[in-house]
mmCIF file of C-alpha atoms in Angstrom:
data_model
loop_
_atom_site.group_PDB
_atom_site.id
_atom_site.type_symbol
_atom_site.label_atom_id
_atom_site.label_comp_id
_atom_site.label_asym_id
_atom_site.label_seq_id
_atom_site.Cartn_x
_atom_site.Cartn_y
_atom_site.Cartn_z
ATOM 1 C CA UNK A 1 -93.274 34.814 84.225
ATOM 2 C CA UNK A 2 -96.276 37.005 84.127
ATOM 3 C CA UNK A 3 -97.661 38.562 80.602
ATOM 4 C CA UNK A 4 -95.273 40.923 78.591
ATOM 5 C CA UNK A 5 -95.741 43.541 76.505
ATOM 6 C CA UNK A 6 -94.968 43.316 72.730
ATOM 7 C CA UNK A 7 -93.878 46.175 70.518
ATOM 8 C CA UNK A 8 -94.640 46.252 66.724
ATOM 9 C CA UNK A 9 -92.562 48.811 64.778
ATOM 10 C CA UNK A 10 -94.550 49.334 61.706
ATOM 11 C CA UNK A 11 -93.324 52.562 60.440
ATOM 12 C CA UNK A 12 -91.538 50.900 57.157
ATOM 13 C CA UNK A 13 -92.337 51.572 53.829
ATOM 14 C CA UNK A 14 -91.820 47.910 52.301
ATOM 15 C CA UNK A 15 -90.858 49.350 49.202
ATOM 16 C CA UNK A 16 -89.884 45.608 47.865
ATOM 17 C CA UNK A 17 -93.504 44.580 48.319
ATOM 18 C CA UNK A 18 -94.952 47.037 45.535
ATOM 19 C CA UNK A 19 -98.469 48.282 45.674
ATOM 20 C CA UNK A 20 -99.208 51.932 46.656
ATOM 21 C CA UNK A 21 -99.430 51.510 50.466
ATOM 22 C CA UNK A 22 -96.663 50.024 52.941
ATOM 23 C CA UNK A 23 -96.902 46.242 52.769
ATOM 24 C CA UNK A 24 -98.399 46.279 56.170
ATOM 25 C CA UNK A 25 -101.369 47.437 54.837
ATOM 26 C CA UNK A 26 -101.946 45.425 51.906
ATOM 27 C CA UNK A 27 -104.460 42.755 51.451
ATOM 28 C CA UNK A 28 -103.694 39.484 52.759
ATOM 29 C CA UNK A 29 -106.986 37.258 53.206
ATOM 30 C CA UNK A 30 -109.030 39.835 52.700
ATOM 31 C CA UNK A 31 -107.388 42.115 55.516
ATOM 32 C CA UNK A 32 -104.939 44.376 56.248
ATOM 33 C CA UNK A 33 -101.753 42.304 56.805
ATOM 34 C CA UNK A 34 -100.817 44.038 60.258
ATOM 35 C CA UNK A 35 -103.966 43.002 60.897
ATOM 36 C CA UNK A 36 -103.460 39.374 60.890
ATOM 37 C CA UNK A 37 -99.892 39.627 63.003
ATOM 38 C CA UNK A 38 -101.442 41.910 65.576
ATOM 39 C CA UNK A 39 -104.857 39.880 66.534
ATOM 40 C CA UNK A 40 -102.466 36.526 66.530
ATOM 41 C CA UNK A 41 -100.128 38.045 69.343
ATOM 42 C CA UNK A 42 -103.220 39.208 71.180
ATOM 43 C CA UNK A 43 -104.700 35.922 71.160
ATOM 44 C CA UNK A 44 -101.398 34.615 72.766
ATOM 45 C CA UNK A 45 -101.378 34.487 76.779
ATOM 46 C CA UNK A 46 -98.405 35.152 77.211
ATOM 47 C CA UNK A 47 -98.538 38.574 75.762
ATOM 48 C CA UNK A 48 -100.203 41.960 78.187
ATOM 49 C CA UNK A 49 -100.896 44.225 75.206
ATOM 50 C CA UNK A 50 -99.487 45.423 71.743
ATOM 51 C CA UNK A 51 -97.917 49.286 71.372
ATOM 52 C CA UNK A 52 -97.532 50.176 67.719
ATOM 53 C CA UNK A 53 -95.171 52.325 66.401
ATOM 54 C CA UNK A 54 -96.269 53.726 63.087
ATOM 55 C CA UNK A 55 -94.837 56.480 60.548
ATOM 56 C CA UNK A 56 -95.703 60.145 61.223
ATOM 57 C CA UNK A 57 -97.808 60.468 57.969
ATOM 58 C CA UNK A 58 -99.459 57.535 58.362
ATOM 59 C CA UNK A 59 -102.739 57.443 56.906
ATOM 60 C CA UNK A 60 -103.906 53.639 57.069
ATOM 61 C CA UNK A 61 -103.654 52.473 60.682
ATOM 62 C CA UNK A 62 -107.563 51.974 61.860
ATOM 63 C CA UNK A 63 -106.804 53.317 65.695
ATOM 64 C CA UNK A 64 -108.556 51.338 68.432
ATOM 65 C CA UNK A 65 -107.749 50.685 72.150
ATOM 66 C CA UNK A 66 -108.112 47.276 72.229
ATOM 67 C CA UNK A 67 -107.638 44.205 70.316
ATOM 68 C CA UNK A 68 -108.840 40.578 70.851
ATOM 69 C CA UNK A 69 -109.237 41.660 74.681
ATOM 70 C CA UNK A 70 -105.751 43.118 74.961
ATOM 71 C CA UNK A 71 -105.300 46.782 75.602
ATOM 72 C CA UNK A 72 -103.028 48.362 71.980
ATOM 73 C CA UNK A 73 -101.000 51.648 72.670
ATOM 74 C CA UNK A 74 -100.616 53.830 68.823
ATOM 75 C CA UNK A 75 -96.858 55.395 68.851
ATOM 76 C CA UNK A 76 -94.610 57.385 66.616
ATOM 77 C CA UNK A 77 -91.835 55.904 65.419
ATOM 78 C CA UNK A 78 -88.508 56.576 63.027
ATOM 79 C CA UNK A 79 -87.256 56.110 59.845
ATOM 80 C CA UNK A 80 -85.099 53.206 60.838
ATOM 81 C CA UNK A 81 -86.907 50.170 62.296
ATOM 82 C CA UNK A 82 -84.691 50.508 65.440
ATOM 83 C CA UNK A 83 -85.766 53.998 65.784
ATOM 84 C CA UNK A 84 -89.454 52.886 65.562
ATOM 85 C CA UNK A 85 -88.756 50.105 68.691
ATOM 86 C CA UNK A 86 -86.961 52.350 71.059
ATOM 87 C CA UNK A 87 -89.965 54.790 70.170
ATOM 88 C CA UNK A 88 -92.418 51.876 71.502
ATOM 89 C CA UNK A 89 -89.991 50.872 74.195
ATOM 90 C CA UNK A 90 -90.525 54.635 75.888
ATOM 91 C CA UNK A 91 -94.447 54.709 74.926
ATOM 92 C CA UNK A 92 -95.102 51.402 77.112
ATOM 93 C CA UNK A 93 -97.234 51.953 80.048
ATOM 94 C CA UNK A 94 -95.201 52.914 83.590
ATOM 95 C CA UNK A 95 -96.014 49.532 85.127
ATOM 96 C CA UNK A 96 -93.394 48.326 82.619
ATOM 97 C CA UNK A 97 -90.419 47.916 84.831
ATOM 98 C CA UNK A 98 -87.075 48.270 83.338
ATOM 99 C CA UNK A 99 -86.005 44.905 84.297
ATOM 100 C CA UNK A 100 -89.167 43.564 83.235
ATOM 101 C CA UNK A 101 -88.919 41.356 79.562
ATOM 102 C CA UNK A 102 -90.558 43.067 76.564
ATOM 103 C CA UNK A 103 -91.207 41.292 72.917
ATOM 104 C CA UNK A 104 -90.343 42.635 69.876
ATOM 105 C CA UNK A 105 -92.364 41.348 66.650
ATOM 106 C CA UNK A 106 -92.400 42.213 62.947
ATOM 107 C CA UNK A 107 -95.763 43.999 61.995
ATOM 108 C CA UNK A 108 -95.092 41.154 58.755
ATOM 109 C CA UNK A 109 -94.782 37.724 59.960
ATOM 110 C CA UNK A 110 -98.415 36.716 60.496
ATOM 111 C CA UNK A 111 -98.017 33.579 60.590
ATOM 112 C CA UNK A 112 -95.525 33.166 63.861
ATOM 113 C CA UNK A 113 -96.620 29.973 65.791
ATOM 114 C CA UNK A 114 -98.039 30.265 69.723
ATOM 115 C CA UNK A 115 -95.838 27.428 70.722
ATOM 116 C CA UNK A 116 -92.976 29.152 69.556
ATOM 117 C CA UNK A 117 -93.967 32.303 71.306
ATOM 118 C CA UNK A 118 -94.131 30.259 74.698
ATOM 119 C CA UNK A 119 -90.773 27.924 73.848
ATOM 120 C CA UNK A 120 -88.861 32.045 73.464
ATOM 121 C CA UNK A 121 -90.813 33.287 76.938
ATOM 122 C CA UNK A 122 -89.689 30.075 78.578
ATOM 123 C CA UNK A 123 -85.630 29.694 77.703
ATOM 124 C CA UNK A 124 -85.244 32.943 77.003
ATOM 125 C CA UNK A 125 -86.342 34.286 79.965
ATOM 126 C CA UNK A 126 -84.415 32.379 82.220
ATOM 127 C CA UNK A 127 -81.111 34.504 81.221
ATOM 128 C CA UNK A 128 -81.071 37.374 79.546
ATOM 129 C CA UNK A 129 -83.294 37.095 76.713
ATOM 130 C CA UNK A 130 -83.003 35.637 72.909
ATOM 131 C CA UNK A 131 -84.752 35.112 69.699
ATOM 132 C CA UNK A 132 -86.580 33.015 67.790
ATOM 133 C CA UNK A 133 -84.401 32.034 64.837
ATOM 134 C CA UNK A 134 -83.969 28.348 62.179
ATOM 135 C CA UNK A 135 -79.873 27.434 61.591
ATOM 136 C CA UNK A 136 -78.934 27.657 58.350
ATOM 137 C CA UNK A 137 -79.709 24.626 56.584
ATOM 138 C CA UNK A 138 -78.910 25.313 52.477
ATOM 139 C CA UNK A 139 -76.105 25.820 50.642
ATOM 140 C CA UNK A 140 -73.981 29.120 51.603
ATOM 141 C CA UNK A 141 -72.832 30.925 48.562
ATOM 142 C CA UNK A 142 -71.224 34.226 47.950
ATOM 143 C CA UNK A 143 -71.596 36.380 45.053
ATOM 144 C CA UNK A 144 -69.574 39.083 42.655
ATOM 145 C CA UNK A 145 -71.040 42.280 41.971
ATOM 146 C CA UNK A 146 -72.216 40.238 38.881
ATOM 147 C CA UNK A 147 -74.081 37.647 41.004
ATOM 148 C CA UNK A 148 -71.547 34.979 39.835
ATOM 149 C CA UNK A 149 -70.985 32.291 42.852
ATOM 150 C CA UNK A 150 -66.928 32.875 44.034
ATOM 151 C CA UNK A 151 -66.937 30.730 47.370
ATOM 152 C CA UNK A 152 -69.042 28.257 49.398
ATOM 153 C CA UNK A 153 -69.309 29.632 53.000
ATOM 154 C CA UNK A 154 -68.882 27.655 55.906
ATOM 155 C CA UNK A 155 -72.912 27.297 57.440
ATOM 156 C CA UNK A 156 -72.012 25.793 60.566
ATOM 157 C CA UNK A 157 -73.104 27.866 63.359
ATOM 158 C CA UNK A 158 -74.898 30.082 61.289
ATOM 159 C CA UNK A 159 -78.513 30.997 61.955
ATOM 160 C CA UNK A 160 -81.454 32.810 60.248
ATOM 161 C CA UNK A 161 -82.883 35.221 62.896
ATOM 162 C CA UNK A 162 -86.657 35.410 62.979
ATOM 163 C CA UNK A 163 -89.194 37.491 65.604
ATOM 164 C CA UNK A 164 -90.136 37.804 67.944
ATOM 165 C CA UNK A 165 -87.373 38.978 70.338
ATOM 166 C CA UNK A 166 -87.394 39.184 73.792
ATOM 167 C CA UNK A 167 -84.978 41.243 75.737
ATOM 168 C CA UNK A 168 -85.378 43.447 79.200
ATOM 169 C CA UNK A 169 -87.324 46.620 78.708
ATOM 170 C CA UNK A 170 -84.373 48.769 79.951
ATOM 171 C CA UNK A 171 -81.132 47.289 79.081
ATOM 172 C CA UNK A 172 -82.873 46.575 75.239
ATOM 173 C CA UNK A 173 -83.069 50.772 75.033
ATOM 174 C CA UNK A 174 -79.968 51.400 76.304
ATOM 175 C CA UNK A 175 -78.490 49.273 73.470
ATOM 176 C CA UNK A 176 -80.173 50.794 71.078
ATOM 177 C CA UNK A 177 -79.579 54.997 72.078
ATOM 178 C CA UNK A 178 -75.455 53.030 72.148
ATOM 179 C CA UNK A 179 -75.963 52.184 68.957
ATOM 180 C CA UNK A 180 -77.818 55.499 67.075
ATOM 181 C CA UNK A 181 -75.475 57.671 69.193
ATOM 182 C CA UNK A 182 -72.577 55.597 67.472
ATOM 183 C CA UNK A 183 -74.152 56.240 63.815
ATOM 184 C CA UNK A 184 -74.820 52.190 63.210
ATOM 185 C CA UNK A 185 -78.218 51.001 62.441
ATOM 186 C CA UNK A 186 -78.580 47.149 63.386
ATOM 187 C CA UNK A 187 -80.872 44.954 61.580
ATOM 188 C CA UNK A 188 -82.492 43.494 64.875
ATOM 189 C CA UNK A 189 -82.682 43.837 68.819
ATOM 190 C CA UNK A 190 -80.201 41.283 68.943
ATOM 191 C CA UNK A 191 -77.491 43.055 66.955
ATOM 192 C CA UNK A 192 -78.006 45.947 69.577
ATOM 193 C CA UNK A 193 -77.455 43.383 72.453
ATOM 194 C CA UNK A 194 -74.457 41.922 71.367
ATOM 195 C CA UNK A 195 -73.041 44.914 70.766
ATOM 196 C CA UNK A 196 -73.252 45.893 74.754
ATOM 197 C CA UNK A 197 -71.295 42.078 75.451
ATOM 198 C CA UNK A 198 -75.337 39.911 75.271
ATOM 199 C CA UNK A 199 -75.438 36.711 73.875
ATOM 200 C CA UNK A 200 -78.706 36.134 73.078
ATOM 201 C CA UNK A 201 -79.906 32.557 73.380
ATOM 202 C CA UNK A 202 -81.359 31.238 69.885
ATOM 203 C CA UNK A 203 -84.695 29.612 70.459
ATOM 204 C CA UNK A 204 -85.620 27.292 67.557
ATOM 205 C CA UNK A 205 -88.606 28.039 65.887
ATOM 206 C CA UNK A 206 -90.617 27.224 63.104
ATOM 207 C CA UNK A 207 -89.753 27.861 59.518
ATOM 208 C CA UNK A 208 -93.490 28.844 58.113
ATOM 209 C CA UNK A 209 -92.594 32.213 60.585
ATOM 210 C CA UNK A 210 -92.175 34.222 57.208
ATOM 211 C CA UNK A 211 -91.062 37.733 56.888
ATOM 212 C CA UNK A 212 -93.396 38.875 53.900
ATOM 213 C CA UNK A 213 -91.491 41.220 51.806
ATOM 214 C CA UNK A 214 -92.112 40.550 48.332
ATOM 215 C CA UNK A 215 -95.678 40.358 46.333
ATOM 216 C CA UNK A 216 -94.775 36.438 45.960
ATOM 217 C CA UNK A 217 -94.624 36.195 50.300
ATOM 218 C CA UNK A 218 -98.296 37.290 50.253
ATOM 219 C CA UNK A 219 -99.744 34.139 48.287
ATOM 220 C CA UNK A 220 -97.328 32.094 50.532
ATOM 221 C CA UNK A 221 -97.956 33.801 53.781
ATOM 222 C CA UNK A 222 -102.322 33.260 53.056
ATOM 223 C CA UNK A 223 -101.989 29.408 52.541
ATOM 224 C CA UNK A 224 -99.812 29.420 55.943
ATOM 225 C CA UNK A 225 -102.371 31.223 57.819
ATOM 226 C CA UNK A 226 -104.908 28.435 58.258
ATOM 227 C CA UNK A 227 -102.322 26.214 58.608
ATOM 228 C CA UNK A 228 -100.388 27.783 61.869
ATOM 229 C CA UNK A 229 -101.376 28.485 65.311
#
């Protein structure tokens, strides 16, 4: 399989990260967290270029054309992260075919791990596409309104769903316009597949592929960096 594009929605506020910018702009290492994410998908070979879409107002993205060699494409995108995708899914270049695969990765999980990029492009993309994801391996609980513990869940089968995600350019927006049009916001590409009948295949990947969200992730997410690649 030739190169793919990757899109980053990065339009989010991150409200649960504090600070006063959107936690894909605050310091991690020194840098810029998007940063980090963006330069370790374009050192990845498996990946063409990067298209960003980013809020409206947004005042801290440092535009350039290119990064680490790779050509990076600045987009608008919406309130709701799926918005922001289908945004960057339009604003990739024409050579883009609709049956060609596109990535989808969170502008905050530096830390995602090139093997696991090339274990998704390989399995994934011999049906029609999947995710990188860990099965659930603690305890399932659930809770009152009062956080008190009223049943263990069953956690066979279950699966914690990581990025990226890989699914064809033109069936992965045609999910997602099914999906505004029918007033439901989905939490990931995947949840817009299997809506339109998709099973996406669940790649295993590694569990130091964080989602930073809260100011605790960013200590965490800095001693992973120079230990995944």
């Amino acid at each position: 399989m030739d190169a793919l594009w990757c899109v980053v929605p990065a339009a989010g506020k991150g409200v649960r990260a504090g600070g006063d910018r959107p936690k894909q702009y605050q310091w991690l290492a020194g840098r810029p967290l998007i940063d980090h994410t963006l330069e370790r998908l374009a050192a990845h070979p498996r990946i063409a270029g990067l298209l960003v879409a980013i809020a409206a107002d947004d005042a801290h993205f440092a535009a350039t054309d290119t990064i680490g060699g790779k050509p990076l494409i600045v987009t608008i995108g919406g309130s709701e992260r799926s918005a922001s995708v289908l945004a960057g899914l339009h604003a990739l270049p024409p050579g883009v075919a609709e049956d060609e695969f596109v990535l989808v990765h969170d502008a905050a999980r530096p830390c995602v791990r090139a093997g696991d990029i090339e274990r998704l492009v390989e399995l994934a993309g011999k049906g029609e596409g999947g995710l990188l994801g860990a099965p659930l391996r603690d305890t399932l609980k659930r809770a009152d309104a009062g956080c008190h513990s009223i049943a263990t869940e069953p956690r066979d089968g279950r699966w914690r769903a990581f990025t990226p995600q890989m699914f064809r350019r033109g069936a992965l927006a045609h999910a997602l316009r099914l999906a505004a049009e029918a007033g439901i916001v989905v939490s990931d590409e995947a949840m817009a597949m299997e809506r339109i009948g998709v099973s996406p295949l669940l790649v295993e990947g590694s569990e130091d592929n964080i989602k930073v969200t809260t100011p605790a992730d960013f200590a965490l997410a800095e001693f992973l960096l120079g230990r995944t690649r």
